[in-house]
Coordinates of C-alpha atoms in Angstrom, one line a residue:
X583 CA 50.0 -24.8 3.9
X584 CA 47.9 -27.3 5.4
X585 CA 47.0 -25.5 8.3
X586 CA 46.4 -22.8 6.0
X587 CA 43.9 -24.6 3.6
X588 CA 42.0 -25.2 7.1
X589 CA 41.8 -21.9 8.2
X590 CA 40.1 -20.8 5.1
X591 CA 38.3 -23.6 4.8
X592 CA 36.9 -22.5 8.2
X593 CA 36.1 -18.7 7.4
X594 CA 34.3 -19.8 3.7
X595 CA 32.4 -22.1 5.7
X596 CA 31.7 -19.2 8.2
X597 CA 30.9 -16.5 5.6
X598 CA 28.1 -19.3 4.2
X599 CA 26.8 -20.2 7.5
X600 CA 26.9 -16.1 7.9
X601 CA 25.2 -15.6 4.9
X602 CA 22.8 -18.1 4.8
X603 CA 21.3 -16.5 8.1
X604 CA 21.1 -12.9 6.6
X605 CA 19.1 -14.6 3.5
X606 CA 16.7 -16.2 6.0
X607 CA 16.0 -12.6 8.1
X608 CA 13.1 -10.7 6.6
X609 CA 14.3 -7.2 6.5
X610 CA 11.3 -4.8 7.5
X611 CA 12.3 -1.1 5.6
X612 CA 9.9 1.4 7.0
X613 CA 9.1 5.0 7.6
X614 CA 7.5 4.0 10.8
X615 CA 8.1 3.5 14.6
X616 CA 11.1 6.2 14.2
X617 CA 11.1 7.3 17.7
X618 CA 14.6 4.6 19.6
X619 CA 12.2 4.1 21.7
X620 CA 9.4 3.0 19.2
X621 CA 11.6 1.3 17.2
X622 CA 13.1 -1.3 20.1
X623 CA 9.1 -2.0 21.4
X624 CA 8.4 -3.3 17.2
X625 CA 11.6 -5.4 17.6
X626 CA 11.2 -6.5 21.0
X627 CA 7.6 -6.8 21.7
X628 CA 5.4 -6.8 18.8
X629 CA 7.9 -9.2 15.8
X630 CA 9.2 -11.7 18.5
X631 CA 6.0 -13.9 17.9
X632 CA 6.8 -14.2 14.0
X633 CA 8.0 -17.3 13.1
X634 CA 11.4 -16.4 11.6
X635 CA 13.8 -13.7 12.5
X636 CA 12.9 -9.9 11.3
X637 CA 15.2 -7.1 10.8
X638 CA 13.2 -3.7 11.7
X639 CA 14.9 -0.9 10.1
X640 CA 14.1 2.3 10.0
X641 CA 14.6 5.6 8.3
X642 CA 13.0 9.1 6.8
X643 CA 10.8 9.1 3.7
X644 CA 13.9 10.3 1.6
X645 CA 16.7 7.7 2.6
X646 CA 13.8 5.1 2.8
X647 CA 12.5 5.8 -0.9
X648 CA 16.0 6.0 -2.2
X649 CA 17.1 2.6 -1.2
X650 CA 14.0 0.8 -2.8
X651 CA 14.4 2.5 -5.8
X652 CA 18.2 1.5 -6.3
X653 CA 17.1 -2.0 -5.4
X654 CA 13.9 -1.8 -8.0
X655 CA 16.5 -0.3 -10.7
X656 CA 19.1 -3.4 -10.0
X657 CA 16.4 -5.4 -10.4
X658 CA 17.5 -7.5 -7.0
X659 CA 17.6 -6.3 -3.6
X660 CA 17.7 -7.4 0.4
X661 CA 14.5 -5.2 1.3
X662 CA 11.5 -8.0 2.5
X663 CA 9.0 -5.5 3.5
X664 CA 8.2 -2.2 3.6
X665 CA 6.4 0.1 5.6
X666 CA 4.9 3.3 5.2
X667 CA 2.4 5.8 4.8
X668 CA -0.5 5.8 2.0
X669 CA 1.4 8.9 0.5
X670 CA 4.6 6.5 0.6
X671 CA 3.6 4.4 -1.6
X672 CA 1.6 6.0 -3.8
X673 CA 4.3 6.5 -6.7
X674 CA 6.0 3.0 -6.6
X675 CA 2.9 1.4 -6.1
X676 CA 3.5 -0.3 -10.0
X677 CA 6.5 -1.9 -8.8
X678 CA 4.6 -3.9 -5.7
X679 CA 3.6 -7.8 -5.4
X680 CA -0.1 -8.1 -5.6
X681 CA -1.2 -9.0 -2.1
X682 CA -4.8 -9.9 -3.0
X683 CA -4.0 -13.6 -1.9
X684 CA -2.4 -13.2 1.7
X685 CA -4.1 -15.4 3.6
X686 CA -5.0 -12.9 7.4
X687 CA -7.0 -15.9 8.7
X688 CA -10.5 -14.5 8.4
X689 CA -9.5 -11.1 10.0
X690 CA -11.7 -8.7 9.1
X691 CA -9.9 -5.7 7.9
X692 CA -10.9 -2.1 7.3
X693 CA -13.0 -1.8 3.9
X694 CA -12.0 1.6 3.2
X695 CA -8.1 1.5 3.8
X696 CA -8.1 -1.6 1.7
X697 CA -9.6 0.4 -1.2
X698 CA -6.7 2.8 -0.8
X699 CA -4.2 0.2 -0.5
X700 CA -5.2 -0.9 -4.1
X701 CA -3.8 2.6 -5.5
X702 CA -6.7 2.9 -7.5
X703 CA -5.4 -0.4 -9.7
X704 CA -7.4 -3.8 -9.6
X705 CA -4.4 -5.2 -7.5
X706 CA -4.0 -5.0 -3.7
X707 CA -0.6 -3.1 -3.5
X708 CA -0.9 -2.5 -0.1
X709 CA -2.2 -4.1 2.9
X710 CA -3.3 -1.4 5.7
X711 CA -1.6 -2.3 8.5
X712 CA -1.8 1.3 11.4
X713 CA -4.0 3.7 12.2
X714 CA -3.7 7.3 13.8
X715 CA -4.4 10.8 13.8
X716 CA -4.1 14.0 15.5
X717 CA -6.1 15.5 18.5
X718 CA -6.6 18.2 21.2
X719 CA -5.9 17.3 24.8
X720 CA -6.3 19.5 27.8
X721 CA -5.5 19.3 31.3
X722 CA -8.1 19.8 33.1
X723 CA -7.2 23.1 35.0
X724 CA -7.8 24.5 31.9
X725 CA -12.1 23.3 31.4
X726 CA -12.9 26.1 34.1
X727 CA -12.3 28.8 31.0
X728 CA -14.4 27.3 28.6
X729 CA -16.4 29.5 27.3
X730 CA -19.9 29.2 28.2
X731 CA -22.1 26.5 26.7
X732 CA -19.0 25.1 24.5
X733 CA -18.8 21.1 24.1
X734 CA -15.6 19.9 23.5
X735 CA -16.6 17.2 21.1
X736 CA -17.7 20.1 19.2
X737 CA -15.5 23.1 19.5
X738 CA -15.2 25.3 16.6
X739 CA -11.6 26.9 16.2
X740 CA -13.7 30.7 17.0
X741 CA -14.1 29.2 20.9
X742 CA -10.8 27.6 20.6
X743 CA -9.2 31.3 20.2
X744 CA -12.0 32.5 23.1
X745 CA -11.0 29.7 25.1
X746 CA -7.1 30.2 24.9
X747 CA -7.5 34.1 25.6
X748 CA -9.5 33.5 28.7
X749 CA -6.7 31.1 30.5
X750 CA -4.5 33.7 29.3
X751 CA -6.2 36.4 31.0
X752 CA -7.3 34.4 34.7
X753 CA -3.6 32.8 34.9
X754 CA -1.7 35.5 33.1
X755 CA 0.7 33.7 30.8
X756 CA -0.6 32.1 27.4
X757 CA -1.3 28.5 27.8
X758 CA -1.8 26.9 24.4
X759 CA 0.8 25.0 23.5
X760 CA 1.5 23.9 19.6
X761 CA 4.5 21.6 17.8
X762 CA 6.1 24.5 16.0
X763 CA 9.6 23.6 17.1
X764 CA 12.3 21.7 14.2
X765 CA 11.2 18.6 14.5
X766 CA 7.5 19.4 15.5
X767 CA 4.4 18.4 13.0
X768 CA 3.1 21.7 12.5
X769 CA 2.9 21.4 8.8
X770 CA 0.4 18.4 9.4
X771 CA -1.6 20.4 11.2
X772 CA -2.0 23.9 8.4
X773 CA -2.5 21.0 5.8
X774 CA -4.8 18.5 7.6
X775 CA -6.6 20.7 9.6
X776 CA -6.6 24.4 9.4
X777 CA -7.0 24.6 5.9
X778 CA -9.7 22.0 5.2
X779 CA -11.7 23.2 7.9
X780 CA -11.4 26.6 6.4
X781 CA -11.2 25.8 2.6
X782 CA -12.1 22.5 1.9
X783 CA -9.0 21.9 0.4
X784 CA -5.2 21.5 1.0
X785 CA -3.8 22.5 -2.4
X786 CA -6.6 23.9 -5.2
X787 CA -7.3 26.9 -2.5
X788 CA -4.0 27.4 -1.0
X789 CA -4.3 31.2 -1.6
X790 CA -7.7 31.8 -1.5
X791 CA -10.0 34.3 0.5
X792 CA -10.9 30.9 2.8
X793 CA -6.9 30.5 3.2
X794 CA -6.2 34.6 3.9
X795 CA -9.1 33.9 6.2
X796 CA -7.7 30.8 8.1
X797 CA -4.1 32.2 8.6
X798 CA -5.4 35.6 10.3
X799 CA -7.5 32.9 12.7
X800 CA -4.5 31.4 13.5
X801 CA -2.4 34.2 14.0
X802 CA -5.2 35.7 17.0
X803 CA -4.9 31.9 18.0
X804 CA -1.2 32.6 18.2
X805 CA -1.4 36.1 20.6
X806 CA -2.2 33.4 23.5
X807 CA 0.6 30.6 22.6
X808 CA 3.2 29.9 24.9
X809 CA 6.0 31.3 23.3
X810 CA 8.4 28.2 24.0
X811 CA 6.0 26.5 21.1
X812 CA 8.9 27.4 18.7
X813 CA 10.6 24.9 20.2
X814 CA 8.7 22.1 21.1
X815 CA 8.5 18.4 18.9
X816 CA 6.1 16.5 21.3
X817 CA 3.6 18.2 23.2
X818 CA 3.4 15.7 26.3
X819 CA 6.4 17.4 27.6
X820 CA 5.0 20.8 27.6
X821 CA 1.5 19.5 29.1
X822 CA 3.2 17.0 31.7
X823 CA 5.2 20.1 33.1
X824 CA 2.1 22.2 33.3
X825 CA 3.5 24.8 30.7
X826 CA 1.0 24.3 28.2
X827 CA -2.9 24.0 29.4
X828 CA -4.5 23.6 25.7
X829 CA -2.4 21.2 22.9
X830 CA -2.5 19.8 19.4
X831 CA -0.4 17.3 18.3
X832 CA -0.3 13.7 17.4
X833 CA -1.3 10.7 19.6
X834 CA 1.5 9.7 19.5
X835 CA 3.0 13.0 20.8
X836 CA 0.6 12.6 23.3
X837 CA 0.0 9.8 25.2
X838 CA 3.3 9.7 27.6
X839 CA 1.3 12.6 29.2
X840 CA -2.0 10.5 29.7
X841 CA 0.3 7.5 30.6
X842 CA 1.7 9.4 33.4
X843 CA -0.8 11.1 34.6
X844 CA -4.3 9.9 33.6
X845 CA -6.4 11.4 35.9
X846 CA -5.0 15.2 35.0
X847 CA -6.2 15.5 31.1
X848 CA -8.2 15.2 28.8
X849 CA -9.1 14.2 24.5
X850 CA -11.5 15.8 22.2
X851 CA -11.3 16.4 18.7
X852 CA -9.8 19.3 16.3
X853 CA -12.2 22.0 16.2
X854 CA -14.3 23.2 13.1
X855 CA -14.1 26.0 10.9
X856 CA -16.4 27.4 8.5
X857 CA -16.0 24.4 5.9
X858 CA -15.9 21.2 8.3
X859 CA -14.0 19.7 10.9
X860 CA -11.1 19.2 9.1
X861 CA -8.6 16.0 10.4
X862 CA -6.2 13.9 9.3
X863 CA -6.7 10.4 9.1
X864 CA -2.9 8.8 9.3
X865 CA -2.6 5.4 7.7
X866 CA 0.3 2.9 7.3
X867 CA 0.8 0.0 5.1
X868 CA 2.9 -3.0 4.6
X869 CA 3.7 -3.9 1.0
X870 CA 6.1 -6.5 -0.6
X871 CA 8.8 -5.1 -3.4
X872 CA 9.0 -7.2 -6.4
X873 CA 12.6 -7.4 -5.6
X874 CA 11.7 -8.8 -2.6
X875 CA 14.7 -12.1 -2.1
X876 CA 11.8 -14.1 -0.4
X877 CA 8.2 -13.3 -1.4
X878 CA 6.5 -16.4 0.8
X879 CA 8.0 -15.4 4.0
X880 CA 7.3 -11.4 3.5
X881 CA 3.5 -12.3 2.8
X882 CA 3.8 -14.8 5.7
X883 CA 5.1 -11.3 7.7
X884 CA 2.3 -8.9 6.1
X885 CA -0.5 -12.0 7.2
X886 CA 1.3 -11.6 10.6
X887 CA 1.0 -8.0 11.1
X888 CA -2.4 -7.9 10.4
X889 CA -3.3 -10.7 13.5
X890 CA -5.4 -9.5 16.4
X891 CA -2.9 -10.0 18.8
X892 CA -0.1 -8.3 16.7
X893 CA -2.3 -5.0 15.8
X894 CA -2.7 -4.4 20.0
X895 CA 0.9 -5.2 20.5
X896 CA 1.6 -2.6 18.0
X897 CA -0.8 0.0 19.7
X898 CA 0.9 -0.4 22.4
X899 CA 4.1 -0.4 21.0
X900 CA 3.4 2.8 19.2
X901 CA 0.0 4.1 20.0
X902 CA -1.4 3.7 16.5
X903 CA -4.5 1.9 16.3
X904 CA -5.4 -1.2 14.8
X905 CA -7.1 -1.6 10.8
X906 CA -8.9 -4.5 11.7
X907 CA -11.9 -6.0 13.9
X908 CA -10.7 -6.7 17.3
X909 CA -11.4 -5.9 21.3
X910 CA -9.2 -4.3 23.0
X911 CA -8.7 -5.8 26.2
X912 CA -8.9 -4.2 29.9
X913 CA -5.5 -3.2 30.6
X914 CA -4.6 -1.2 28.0
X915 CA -2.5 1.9 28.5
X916 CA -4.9 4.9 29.9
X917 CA -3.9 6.9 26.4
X918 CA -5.8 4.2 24.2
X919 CA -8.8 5.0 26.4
X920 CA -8.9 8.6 26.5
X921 CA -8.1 8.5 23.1
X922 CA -10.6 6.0 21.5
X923 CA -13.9 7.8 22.2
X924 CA -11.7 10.9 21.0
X925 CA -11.2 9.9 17.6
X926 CA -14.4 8.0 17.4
X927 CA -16.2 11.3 17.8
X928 CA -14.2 13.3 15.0
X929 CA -14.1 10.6 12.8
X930 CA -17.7 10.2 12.9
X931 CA -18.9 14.1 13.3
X932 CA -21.5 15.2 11.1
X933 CA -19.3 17.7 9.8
X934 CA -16.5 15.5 9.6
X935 CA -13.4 16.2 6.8
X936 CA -11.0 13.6 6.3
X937 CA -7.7 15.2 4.9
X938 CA -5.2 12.1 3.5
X939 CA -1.6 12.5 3.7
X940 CA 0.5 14.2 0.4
X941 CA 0.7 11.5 -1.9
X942 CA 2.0 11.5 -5.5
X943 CA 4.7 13.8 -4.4
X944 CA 7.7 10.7 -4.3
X945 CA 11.1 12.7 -3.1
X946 CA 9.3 16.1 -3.2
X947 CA 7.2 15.4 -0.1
X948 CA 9.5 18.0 2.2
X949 CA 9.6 20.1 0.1
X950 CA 5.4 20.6 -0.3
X951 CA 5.7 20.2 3.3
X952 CA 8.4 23.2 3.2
X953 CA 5.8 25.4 1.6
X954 CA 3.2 25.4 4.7
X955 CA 6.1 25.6 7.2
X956 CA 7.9 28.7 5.1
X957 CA 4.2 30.4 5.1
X958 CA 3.7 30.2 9.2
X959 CA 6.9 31.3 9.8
X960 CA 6.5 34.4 7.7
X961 CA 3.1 35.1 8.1
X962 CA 2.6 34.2 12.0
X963 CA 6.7 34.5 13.5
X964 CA 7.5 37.3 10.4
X965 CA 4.4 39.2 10.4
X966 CA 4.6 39.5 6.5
X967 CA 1.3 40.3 4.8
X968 CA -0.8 37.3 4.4
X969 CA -1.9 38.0 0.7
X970 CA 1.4 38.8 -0.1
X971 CA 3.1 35.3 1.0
X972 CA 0.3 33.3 0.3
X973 CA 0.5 34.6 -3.5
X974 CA 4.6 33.6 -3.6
X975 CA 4.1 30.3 -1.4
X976 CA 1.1 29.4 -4.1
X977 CA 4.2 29.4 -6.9
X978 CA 6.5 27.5 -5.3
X979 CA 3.5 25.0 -4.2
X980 CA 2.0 24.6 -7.8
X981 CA 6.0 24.2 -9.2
X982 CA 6.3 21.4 -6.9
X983 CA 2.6 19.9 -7.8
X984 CA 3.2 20.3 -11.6
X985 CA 7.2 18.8 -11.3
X986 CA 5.8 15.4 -9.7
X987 CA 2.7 15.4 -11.8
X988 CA 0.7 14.5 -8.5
X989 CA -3.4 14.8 -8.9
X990 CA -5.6 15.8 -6.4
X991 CA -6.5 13.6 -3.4
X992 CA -8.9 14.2 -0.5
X993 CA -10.2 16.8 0.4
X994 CA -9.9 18.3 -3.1
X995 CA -11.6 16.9 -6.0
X996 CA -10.0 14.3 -8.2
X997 CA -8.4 15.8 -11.0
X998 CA -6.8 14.5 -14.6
X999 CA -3.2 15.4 -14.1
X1000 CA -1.3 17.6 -11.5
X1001 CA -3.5 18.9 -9.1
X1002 CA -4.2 22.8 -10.0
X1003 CA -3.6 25.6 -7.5
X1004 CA -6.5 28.2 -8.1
X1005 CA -4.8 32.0 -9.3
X1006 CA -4.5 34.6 -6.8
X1007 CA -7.6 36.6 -6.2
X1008 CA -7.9 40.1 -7.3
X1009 CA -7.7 42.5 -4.2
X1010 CA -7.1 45.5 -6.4
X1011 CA -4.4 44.0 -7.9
X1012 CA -2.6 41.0 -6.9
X1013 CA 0.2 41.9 -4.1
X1014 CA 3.8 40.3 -3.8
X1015 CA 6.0 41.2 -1.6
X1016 CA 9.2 42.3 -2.9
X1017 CA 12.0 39.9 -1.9
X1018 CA 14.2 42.7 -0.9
X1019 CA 11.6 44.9 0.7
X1020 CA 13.0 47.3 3.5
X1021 CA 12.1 46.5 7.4
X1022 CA 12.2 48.6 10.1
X1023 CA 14.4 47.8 12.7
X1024 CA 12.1 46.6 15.8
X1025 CA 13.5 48.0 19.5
X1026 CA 14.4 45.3 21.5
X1027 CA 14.6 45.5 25.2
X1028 CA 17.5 43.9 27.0
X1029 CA 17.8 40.3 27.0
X1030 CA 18.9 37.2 29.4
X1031 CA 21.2 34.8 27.0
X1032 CA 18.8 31.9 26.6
X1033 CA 15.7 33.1 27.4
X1034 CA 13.1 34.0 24.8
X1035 CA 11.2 37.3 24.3
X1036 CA 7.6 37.7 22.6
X1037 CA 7.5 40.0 19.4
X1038 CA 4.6 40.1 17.2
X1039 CA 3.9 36.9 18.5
X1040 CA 7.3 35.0 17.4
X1041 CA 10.0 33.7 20.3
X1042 CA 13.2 33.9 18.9
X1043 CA 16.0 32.5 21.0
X1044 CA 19.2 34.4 21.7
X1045 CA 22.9 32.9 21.2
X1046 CA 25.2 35.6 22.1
X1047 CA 28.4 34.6 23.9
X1048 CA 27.5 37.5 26.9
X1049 CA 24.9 37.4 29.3
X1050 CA 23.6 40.5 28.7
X1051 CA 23.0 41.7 25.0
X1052 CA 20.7 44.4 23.6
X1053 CA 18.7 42.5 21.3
X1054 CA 18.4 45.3 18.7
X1055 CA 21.9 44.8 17.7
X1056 CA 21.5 41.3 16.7
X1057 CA 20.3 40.5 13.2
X1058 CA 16.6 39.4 12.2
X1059 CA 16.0 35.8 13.2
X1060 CA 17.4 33.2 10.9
X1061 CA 16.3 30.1 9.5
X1062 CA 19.0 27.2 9.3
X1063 CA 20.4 26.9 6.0
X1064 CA 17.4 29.5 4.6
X1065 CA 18.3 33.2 5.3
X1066 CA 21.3 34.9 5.1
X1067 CA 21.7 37.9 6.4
X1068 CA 18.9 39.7 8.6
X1069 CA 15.9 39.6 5.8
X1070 CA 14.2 36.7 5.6
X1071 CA 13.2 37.6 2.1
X1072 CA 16.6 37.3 0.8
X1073 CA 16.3 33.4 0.0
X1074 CA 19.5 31.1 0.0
X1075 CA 17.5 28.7 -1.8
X1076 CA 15.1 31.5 -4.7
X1077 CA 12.3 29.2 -5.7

C-alpha cells in the first residue's frame, strides 16, 4: 500500500510538473506557414529567440475558425495567439483583446495595415504582422518574344495573350504556365486580379459585360497554356523544369525557382486590363483571443513578432515580407531581391488596384472561393457559354454574400449590409443554361494511360486500368465529389 501511495504520489506530481509546462507554452493557432516545410523554419528559426516556449500550430481556415469559436463559446480556452489573414479575422474581430497598448519598442509599423487591423472599431484588434502578394515571373528564354516595345513593369493582359502565342508559335508547345491544379490558387487570381483589372470589382460586377469580357480574355490566354496547368499547386516546379516559360502565382510559389536558379528568371507585376492593374495585396495578422489563458505573455509574443529581426527571419522563413520599417541586409535569399523592386513597382503603378482578401464571409470563405473555381472550370475546361454560367454562378455568389451578411470591401464600394451582386444584363433576354442540357459527344483520339490530351483548351487526365483506351468511351471529365455521371450540369451538390 505504501509503495503504492508512492507511485501515485509520483505520477500526480508528474501530471502537475506536466501541466504546469503546457500552461507556460504560448500556443500560436494560425492559418499561416502551412507548407511542413514552412511550418518547421517558424518553429525552428524565426520563435526560438522568444523568451518562453511557443507552440506553432497550424491548420485551414475551417478547422482553424472552428476551434476558436468552441473555445470563445466555453468561455475558456488553450489558444495564445492566433494568426491569420485580414479576411480571417474579420467576423470574430468583437471577441479580440484590444492591442492598442503592446509595447513593439518604437518599431514603426505600416500605417495602413494598422487601420485595417482595427476592423473599422476604435480598438486595435489586430496587429499586422506579414506581407505578400502575387506576381509574374519569367525565365528569361522567354523575353526574346516579347512583343515589340512592351515593358514588363507595364504589361497589359492584351500583350500578355500576344506574348504567350508568340513562344507558342517559335518553340511550338504553349509555355504559360498557371496554378489551376487542386491545390493551386487560381481562385486568387480570377478574384484579385482578372476581375478588378477588368471590372473594378470582385463581387457587385461578377456578371457583368466587364466580367463576360474578362473570361473570353482569359480563355484566348488559355489556347497557349501548358496543358499540365490542371495540375500544378506551385509554379516553381513547372518553371525550374523548363516546362512553363511565362507564370503567375504567389511568391511564395515562387521563389524555390529564383533560389535555385537566380540568374535564369525574372519578376514583374500582373498585367492591366481595361479598369487598372488589379493585385492582391496579402496581409496577416497576429491577434490575442479574449480566452486567451495568458494575455501578458501573448502580447509579449505579438510585441516579438513585430521586431526587426523577427520580421526578416520570417521572410526568410516564408517569403512574406515584413509590415514594418527595416533594412534588409545583403545576404538575403536571391527571391527577396528579384521580388522587392517587383512588388514595389505594382504596388505603386499609377494604375494600381489593390483587391483585399474575402472578408466577412466566416465558414463560407470556400465556398465564395468555390464560385470562381466552378466558373473557370466550366467556362474555360467546359467550354459552357460565358453568359450563361456567369448568370447561375452570380446566384450561388449573391446566396453566399446575403447568408454571411458580408458588406463590400475593396475594390467595390463600401456598402450598408451584404454586399449586392448587380442583375444580369439584358442580352435579349437573360440566358441560363439548362442543368440538363444535351452535349455532343466529342471524338477522342486514342490515348496513352496517364498522359493528357488538349480539347477545347482543357487537359483531362486518363485513369483506365489498360494502356490503350479510346477516350470517347470514357465519360465527361469529373469533378471530385461534384459530378456524377458524364454532365457536369447535373450537380451533386444543386445550389
Amino acid at each position: 500500500m505504501k509503495a503504492l501511495k508512492t507511485l501515485l504520489g509520483a505520477a500526480l506530481a508528474l501530471s502537475i510538473a506536466s501541466g504546469g509546462a503546457r500552461a507556460q507554452q504560448v500556443l500560436f493557432w494560425s492559418t499561416q506557414a502551412r507548407p511542413v516545410e514552412e511550418t518547421q523554419k517558424m518553429r525552428d528559426e524565426v520563435l526560438k529567440g522568444f523568451d518562453g516556449a511557443v507552440d506553432y500550430q497550424v491548420a485551414e481556415t475551417g478547422p482553424w475558425l472552428t476551434r476558436l469559436q468552441a473555445e470563445l463559446q466555453a468561455g475558456t480556452g488553450t489558444i495564445g495567439v492566433l494568426g491569420g489573414l485580414h479576411g480571417d479575422f474579420s467576423n470574430v474581430g468583437a471577441n479580440f483583446v484590444d492591442l492598442s497598448g503592446v509595447d513593439v519598442g518604437g518599431v514603426k509599423v505600416n500605417e495602413a495595415y494598422k487601420k485595417l487591423g482595427m476592423l473599422g472599431t476604435g480598438e486595435q484588434k489586430y496587429l499586422p504582422w506579414m506581407q505578400a502578394t502575387y506576381l509574374m515571373a519569367a525565365n528569361k528564354q522567354a523575353l526574346q518574344y516579347l512583343p515589340q516595345g512592351v515593358d514588363l513593369n507595364t504589361i497589359t493582359y492584351d500583350q500578355l495573350i500576344e506574348w504567350s502565342k508568340n513562344i507558342a508559335e517559335k518553340t511550338g508547345s504553349p509555355k504559360f504556365g498557371f496554378p489551376a491544379g487542386p491545390k493551386g490558387l487560381k481562385h486568387r487570381f480570377f478574384e484579385g486580379f482578372l476581375y478588378p483589372s477588368y471590372t473594378g470589382s470582385m463581387v457587385t460586377k461578377f456578371r457583368s459585360p466587364e466580367a463576360e469580357i474578362a473570361w473570353n480574355k482569359f480563355k484566348e490566354l488559355w489556347q497557349y497554356t501548358n496543358p499540365n496547368s490542371t495540375n500544378y499547386a506551385f509554379m516553381q516546379e513547372p518553371l525550374l523544369t523548363g516546362d512553363v516559360w511565362v507564370a503567375f502565382d504567389h511568391v511564395a510559389r515562387l521563389a524555390d525557382a529564383f533560389n535555385k536558379k537566380p540568374d535564369e528568371f525574372v519578376a514583374f507585376p500582373a498585367p492591366a486590363g481595361p479598369a487598372g492593374r488589379g493585385f492582391m495585396p496579402v496581409v496577416a495578422g497576429v491577434a490575442i483571443p479574449k480566452t486567451s489563458p495568458d494575455i501578458d505573455k501573448a502580447k509579449a509574443l505579438v510585441a516579438y513578432m513585430l521586431k526587426p529581426e523577427t520580421q526578416i527571419a520570417t521572410l526568410k522563413a516564408t517569403n512574406f515580407f515584413p509590415v514594418v520599417d527595416v533594412k534588409l541586409p545583403d545576404d538575403m535569399p536571391a527571391s527577396v531581391k528579384a521580388f522587392g523592386p517587383a512588388i514595389t513597382t505594382m504596388t505603386g503603378a499609377p494604375d494600381a488596384l489593390p483587391a483585399l482578401l474575402p472578408m466577412g464571409l466566416g465558414d463560407l470563405d470556400g465556398k465564395f472561393n468555390q464560385v470562381y473555381t466552378d466558373s473557370f472550370e466550366r467556362i474555360v475546361l467546359g467550354g459552357e457559354d460565358v453568359h450563361g454560367v456567369l448568370g447561375e454562378e452570380a446566384t450561388a455568389l449573391k446566396g453566399l454574400i446575403d447568408q454571411a451578411k458580408a458588406p463590400c470591401w475593396a475594390p467595390d464600394k463600401p456598402s450598408v449590409g451584404a454586399c449586392p451582386v448587380e442583375k444580369i444584363h439584358q442580352r435579349g433576354r437573360p440566358v441560363f443554361v439548362p442543368l440538363r442540357a444535351p452535349r455532343p459527344a466529342p471524338t477522342w483520339p486514342q490515348h496513352r494511360k496517364g498522359h493528357h490530351h488538349a480539347w477545347q483548351g482543357s487537359a483531362l487526365s486518363v485513369a483506365d486500368a489498360g494502356d490503350l483506351v479510346p477516350l470517347h468511351l470514357l465519360p465527361l471529365p469529373l469533378r471530385a465529389g461534384r459530378f456524377r455521371g458524364g454532365d457536369p450540369r447535373r450537380r451533386l451538390h444543386p445550389r
